mmCIF file of C-alpha atoms in Angstrom:
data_model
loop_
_atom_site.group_PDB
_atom_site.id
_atom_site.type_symbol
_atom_site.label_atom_id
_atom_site.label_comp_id
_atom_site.label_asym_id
_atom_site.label_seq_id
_atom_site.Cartn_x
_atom_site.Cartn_y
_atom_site.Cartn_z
ATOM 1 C CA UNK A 1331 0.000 0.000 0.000
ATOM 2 C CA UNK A 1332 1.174 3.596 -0.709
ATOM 3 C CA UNK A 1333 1.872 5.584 2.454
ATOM 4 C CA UNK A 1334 0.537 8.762 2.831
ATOM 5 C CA UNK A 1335 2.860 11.828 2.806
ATOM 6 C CA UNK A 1336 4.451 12.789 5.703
ATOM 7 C CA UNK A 1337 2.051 16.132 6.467
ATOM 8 C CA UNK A 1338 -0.553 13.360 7.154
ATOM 9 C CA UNK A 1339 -2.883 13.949 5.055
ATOM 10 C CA UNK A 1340 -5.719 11.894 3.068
ATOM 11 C CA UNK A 1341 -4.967 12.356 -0.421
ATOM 12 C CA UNK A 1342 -8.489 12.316 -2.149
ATOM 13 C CA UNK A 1343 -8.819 11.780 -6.734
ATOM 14 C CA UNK A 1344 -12.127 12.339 -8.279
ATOM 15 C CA UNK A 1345 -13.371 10.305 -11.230
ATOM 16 C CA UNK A 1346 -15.921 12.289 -13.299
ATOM 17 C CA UNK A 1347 -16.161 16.234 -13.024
ATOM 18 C CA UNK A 1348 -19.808 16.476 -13.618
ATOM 19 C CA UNK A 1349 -22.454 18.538 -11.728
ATOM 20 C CA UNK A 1350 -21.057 16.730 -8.255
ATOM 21 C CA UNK A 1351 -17.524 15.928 -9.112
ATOM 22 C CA UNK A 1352 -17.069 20.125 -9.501
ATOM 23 C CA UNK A 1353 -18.400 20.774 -6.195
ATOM 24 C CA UNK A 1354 -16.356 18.011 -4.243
ATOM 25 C CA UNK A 1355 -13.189 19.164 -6.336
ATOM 26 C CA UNK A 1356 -14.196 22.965 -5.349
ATOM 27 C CA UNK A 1357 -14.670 21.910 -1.623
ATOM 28 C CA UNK A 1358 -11.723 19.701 -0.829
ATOM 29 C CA UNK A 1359 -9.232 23.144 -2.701
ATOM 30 C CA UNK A 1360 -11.209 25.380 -0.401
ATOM 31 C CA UNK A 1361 -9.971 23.176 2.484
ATOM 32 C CA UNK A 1362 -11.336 20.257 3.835
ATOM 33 C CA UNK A 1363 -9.613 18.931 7.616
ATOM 34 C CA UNK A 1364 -6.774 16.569 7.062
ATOM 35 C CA UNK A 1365 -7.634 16.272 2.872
ATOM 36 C CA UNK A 1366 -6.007 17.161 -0.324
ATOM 37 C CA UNK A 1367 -7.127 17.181 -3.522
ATOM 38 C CA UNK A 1368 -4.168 14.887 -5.537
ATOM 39 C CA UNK A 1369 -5.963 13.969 -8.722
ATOM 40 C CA UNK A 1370 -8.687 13.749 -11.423
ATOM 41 C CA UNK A 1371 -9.867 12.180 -13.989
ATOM 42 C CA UNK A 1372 -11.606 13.286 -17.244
ATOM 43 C CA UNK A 1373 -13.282 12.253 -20.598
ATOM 44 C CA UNK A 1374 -12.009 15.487 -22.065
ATOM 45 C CA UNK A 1375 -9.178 17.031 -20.072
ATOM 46 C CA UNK A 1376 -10.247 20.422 -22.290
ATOM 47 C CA UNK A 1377 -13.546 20.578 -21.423
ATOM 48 C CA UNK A 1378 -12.467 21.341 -17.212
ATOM 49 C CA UNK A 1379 -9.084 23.319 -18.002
ATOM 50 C CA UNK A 1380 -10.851 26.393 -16.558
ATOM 51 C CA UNK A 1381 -11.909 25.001 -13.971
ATOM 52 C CA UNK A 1382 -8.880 22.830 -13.009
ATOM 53 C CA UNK A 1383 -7.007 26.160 -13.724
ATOM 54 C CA UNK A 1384 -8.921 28.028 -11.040
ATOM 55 C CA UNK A 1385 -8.291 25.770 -8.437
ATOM 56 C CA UNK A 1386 -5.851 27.026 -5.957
ATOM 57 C CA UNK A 1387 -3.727 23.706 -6.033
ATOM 58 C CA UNK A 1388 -3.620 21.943 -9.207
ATOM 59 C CA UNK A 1389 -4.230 18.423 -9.062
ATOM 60 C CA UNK A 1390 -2.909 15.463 -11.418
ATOM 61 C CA UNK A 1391 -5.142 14.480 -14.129
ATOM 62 C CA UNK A 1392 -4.719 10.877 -14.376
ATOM 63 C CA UNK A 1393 -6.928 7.934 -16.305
ATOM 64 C CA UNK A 1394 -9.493 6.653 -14.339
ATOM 65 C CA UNK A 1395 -7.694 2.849 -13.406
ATOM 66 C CA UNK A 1396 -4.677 4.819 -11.994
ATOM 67 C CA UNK A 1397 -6.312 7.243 -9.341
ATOM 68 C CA UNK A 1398 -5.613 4.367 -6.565
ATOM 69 C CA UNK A 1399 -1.602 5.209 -7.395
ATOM 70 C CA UNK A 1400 -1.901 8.769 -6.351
ATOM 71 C CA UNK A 1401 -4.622 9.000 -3.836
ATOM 72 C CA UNK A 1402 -6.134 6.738 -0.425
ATOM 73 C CA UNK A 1403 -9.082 7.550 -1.274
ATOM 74 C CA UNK A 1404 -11.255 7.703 -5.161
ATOM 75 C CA UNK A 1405 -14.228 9.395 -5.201
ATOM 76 C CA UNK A 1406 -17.198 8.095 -8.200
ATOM 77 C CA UNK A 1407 -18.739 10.803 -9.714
ATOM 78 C CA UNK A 1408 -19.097 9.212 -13.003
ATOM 79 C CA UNK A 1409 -21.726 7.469 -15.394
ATOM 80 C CA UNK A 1410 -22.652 3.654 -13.213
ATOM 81 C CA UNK A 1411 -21.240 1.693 -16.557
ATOM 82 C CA UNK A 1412 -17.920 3.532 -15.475
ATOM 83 C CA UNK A 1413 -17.787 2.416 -11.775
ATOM 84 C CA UNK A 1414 -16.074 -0.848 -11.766
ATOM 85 C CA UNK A 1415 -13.300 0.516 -13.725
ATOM 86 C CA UNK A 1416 -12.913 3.183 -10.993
ATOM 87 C CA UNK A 1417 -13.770 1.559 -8.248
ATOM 88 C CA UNK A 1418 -11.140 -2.060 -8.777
ATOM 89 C CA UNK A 1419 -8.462 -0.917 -8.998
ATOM 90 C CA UNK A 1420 -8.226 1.157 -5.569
ATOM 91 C CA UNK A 1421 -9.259 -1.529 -3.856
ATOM 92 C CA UNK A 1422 -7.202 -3.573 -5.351
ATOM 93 C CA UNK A 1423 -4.394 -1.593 -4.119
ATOM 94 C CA UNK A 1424 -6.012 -1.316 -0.291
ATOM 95 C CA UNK A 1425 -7.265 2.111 -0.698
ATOM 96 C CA UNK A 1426 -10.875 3.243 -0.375
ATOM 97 C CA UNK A 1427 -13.534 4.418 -2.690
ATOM 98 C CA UNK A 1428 -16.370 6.766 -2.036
ATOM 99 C CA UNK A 1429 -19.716 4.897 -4.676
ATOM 100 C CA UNK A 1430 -22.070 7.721 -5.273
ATOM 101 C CA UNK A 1431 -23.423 5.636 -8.158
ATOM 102 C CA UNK A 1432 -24.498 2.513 -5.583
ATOM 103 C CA UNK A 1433 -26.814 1.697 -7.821
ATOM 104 C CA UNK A 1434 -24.045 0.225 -10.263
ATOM 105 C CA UNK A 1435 -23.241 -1.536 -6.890
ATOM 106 C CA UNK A 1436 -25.691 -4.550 -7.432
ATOM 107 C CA UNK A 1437 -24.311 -6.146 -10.585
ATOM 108 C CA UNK A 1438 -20.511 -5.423 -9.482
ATOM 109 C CA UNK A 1439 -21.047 -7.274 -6.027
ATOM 110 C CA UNK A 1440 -17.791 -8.859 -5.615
ATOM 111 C CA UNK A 1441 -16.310 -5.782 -5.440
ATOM 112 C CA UNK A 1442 -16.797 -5.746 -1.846
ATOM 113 C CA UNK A 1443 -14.981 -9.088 -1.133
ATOM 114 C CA UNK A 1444 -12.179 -7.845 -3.600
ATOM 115 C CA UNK A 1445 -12.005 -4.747 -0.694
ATOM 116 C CA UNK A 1446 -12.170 -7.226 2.169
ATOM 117 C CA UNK A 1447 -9.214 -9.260 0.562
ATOM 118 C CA UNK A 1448 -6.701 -6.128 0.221
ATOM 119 C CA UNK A 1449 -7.796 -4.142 3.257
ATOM 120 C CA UNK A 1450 -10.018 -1.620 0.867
ATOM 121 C CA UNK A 1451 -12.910 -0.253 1.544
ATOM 122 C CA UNK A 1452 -16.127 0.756 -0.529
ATOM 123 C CA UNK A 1453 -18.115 3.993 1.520
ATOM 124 C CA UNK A 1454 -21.858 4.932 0.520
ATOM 125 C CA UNK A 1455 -22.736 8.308 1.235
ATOM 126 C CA UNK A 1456 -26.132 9.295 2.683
ATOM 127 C CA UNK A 1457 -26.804 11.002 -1.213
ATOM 128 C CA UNK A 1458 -30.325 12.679 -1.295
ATOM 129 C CA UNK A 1459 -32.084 10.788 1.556
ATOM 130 C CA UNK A 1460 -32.281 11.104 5.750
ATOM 131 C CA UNK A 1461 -32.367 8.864 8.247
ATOM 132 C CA UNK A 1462 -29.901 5.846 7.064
ATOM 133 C CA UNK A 1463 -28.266 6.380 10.127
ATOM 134 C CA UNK A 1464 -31.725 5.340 11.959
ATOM 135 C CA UNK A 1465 -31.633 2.406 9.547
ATOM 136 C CA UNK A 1466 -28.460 0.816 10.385
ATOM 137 C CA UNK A 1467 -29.742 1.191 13.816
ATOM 138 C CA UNK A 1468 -32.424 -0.822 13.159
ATOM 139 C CA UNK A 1469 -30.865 -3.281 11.175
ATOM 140 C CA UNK A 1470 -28.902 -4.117 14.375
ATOM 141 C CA UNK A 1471 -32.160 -5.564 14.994
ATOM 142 C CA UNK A 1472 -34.728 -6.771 12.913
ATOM 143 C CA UNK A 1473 -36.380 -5.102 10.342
ATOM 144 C CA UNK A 1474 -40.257 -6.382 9.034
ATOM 145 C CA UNK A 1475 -40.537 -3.506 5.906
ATOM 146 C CA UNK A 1476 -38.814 -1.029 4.269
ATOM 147 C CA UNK A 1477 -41.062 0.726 1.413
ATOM 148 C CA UNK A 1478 -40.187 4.088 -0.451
ATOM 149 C CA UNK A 1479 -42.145 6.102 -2.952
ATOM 150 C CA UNK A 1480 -39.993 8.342 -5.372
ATOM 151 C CA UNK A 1481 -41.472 10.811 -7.391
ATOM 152 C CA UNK A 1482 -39.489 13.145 -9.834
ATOM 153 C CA UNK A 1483 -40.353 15.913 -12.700
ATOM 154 C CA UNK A 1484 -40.537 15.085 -15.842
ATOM 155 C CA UNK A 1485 -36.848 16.235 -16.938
ATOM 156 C CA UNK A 1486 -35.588 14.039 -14.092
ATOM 157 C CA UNK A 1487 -36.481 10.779 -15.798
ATOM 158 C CA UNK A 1488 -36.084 10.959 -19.399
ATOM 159 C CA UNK A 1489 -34.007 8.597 -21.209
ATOM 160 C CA UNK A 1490 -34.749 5.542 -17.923
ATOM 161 C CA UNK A 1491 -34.208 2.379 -19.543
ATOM 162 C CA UNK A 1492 -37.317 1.128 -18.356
ATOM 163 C CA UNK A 1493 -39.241 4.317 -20.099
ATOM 164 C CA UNK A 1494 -37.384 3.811 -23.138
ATOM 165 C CA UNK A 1495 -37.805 -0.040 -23.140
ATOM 166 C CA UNK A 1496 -41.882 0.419 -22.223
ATOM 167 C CA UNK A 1497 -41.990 3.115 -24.914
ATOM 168 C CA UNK A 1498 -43.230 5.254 -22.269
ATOM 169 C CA UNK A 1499 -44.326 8.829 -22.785
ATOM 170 C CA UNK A 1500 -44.046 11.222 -20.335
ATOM 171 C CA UNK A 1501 -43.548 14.291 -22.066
ATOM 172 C CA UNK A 1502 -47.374 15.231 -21.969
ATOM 173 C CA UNK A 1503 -49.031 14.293 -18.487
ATOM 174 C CA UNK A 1504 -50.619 16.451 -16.952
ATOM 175 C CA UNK A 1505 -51.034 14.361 -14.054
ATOM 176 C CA UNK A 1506 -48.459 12.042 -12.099
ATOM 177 C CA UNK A 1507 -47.711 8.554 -13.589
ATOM 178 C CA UNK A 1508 -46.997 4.893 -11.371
ATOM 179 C CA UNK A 1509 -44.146 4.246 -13.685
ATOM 180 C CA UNK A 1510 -42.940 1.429 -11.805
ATOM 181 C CA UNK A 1511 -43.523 -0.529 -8.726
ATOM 182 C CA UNK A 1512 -40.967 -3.725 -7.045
ATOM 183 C CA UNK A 1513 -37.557 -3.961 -5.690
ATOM 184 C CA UNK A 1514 -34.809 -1.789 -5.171
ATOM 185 C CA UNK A 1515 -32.666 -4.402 -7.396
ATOM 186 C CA UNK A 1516 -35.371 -4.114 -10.372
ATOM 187 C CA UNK A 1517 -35.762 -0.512 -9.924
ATOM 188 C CA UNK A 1518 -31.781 0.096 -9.976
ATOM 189 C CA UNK A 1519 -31.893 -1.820 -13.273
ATOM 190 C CA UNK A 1520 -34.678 0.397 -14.830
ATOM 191 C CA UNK A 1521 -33.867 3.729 -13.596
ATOM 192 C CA UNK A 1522 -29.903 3.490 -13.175
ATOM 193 C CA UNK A 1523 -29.576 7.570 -12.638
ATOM 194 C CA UNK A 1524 -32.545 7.875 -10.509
ATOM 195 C CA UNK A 1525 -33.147 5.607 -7.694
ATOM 196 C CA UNK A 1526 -29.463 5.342 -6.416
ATOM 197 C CA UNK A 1527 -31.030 6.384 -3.271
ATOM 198 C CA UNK A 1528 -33.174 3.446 -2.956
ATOM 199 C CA UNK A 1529 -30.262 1.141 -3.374
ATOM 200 C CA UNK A 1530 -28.283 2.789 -0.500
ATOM 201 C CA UNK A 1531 -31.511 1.971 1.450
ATOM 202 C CA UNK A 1532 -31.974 -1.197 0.818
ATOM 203 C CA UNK A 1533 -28.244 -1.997 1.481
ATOM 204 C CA UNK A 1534 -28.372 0.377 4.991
ATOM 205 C CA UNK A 1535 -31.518 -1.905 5.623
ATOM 206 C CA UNK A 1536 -32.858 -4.988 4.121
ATOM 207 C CA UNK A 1537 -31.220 -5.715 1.308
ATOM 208 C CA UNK A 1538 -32.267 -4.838 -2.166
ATOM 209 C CA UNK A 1539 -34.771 -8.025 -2.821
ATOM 210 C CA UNK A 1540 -36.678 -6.807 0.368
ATOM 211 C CA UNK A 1541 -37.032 -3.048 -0.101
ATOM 212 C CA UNK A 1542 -39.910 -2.410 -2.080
ATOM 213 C CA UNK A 1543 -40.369 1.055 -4.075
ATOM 214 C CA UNK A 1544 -42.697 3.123 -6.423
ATOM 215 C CA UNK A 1545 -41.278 5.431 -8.974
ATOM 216 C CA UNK A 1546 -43.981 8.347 -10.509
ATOM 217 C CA UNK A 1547 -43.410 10.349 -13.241
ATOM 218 C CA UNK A 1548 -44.737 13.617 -11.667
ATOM 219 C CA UNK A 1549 -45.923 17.014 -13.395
ATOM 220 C CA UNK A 1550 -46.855 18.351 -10.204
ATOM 221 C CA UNK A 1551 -43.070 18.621 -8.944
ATOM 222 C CA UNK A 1552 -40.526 20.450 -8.880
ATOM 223 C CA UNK A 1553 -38.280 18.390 -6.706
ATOM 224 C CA UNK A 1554 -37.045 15.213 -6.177
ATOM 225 C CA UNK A 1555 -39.392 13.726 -3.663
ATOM 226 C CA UNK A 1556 -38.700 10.569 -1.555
ATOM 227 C CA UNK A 1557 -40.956 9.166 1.290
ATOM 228 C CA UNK A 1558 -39.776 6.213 3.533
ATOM 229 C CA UNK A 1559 -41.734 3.828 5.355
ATOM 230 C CA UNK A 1560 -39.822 1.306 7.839
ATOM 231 C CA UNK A 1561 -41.133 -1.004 10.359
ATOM 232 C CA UNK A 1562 -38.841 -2.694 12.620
ATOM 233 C CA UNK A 1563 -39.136 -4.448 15.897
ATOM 234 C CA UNK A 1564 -36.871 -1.341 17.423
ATOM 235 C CA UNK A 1565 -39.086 1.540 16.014
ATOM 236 C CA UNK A 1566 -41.855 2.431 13.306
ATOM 237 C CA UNK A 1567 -40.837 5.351 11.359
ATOM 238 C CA UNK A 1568 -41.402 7.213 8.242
ATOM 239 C CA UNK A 1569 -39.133 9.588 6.208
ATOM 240 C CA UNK A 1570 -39.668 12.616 4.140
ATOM 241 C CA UNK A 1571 -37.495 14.955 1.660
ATOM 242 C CA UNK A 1572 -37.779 17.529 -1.671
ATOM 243 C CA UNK A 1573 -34.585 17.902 -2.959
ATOM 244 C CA UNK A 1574 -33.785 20.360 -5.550
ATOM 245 C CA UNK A 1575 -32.116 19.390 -8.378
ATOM 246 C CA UNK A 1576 -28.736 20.355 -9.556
ATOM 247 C CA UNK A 1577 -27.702 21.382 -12.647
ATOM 248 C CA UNK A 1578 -28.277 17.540 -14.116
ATOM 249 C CA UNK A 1579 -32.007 17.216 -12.837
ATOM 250 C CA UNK A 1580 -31.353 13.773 -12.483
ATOM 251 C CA UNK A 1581 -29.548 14.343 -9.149
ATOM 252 C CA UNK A 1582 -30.442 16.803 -6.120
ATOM 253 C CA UNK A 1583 -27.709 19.641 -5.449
ATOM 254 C CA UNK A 1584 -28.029 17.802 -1.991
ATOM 255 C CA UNK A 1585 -26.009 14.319 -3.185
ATOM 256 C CA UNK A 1586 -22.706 16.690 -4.017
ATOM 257 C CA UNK A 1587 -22.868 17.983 -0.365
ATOM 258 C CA UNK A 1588 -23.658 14.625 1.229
ATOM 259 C CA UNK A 1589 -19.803 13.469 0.218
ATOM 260 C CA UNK A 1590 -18.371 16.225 1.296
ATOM 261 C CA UNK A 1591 -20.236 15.503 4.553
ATOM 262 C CA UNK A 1592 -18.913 12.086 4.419
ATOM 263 C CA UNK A 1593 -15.238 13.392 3.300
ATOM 264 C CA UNK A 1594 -15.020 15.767 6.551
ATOM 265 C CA UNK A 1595 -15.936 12.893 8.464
ATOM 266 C CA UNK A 1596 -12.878 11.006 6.986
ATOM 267 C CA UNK A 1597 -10.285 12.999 9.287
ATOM 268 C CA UNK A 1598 -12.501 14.841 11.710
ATOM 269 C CA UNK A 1599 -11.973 15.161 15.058
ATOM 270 C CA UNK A 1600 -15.427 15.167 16.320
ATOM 271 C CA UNK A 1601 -17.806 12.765 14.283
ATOM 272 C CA UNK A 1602 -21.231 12.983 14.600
ATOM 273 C CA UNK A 1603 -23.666 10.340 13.432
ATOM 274 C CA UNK A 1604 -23.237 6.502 13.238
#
């Protein structure tokens, strides 16, 4: 394993510089305790040279398979088809990976033994929901149900495989939709950029084959809205949020500041929250 540098500090790449991967980047220059900022990685290393340029400290830009050389930990801020490719290799090499794409999670499983076999780690973040702290908690237990109901505008769901495949339109309601109702597994197949957040509950909770969800195509909104229902034999308790979106209205502005949460907690010296 590569040691960190002598100043102590956690040496944090980014894969993907989307509508996320910008405002991690932007945070961890700013200053972030005990983090640096070592490298990127890019489809098109001329579409962010302004960016990358205005950054205080300039950071490597390296392909995506090498980020585990110069960093301990690899943040995934790319498309779900990239993850594996980002997320091997630093394991591989004992080093950790932050998935914000968990949905891409499910069909790259082993990944998580690979981790346990080199002393890596994979970290979810929290990402547009509340309350998976609560649900770990109650997983310590036993928990009966876990059922969430997603419902998103319009612009937040075109192009879903499962709306393509079902030749779907959704361009003209005027009323909301039940686009699809089942697992967190099926739903992670169907709507790969939407639902992320009902994988990371399912894996906080249940599993994905247990936690049941409802995705609606919704005129009405103009958030991303997310309800949670859980009944364990600790607690009954139900969960609420509107995010807004970000630039990319697939994903709230709220899942770019959920890893930095989770990056401050990396180094920390007071750590709140399970």
């Amino acid at each position: 394993m590569t040691e960190q540098k002598s100043t102590g500090e956690m040496r944090v790449a980014i894969a993907g510089l989307g509508s996320i991967g910008t405002k991690i980047a932007t945070a961890l220059d700013q200053g972030i305790e005990g983090l640096t900022l070592s490298a990127v990685a890019v489809r098109d290393p001329a579409k962010h040279q302004a960016f990358l340029g205005g950054l205080r400290r300039q950071p490597q830009i390296m392909p995506i398979d090498q980020l585990g050389d110069a960093a301990d930990l690899v943040v995934e801020c790319a498309p779900s088809h990239h993850l594996r490719a980002i997320v091997e290799p630093a394991v591989k090499r004992g080093k950790s990976a932050v998935v914000v794409s968990v949905g891409g999670l499910l069909d790259n499983y082993d990944l998580i033994d690979l981790a346990r076999a080199n002393g890596g780690r994979i970290l979810v973040p929290t990402g547009a929901l509340i309350g998976l702290d609560a649900v770990n908690a109650a997983a310590v237990g036993t928990i009966h149900s876990v059922t969430m109901v997603t419902r998103k505008p319009i612009d937040g769901l075109k192009g879903a495989p499962f709306i393509v495949q079902n030749k779907i339109d959704i361009d003209n309601l005027r009323e909301p939709l039940k686009l699809f109702e089942g697992s967190a597994r099926e739903a992670a197949k169907g709507f790969p950029a939407n639902v992320n957040v009902a994988v990371a509950l399912s894996l906080a909770g249940i599993g994905p084959d247990r936690t049941q969800i409802q995705v609606w195509a919704d005129p009405t909104v103009t958030r991303n809205v997310h309800r949670i229902e859980v009944e364990a034999d600790s607690a009954r308790f139900s969960m609420g949020i509107e995010n807004i979106p970000s630039e990319n209205p697939k994903t709230g502005l709220i899942t770019a500041l959920s890893v930095i949460a989770l990056l401050r907690k990396q180094r920390a010296t007071l750590c709140v929250g399970t």
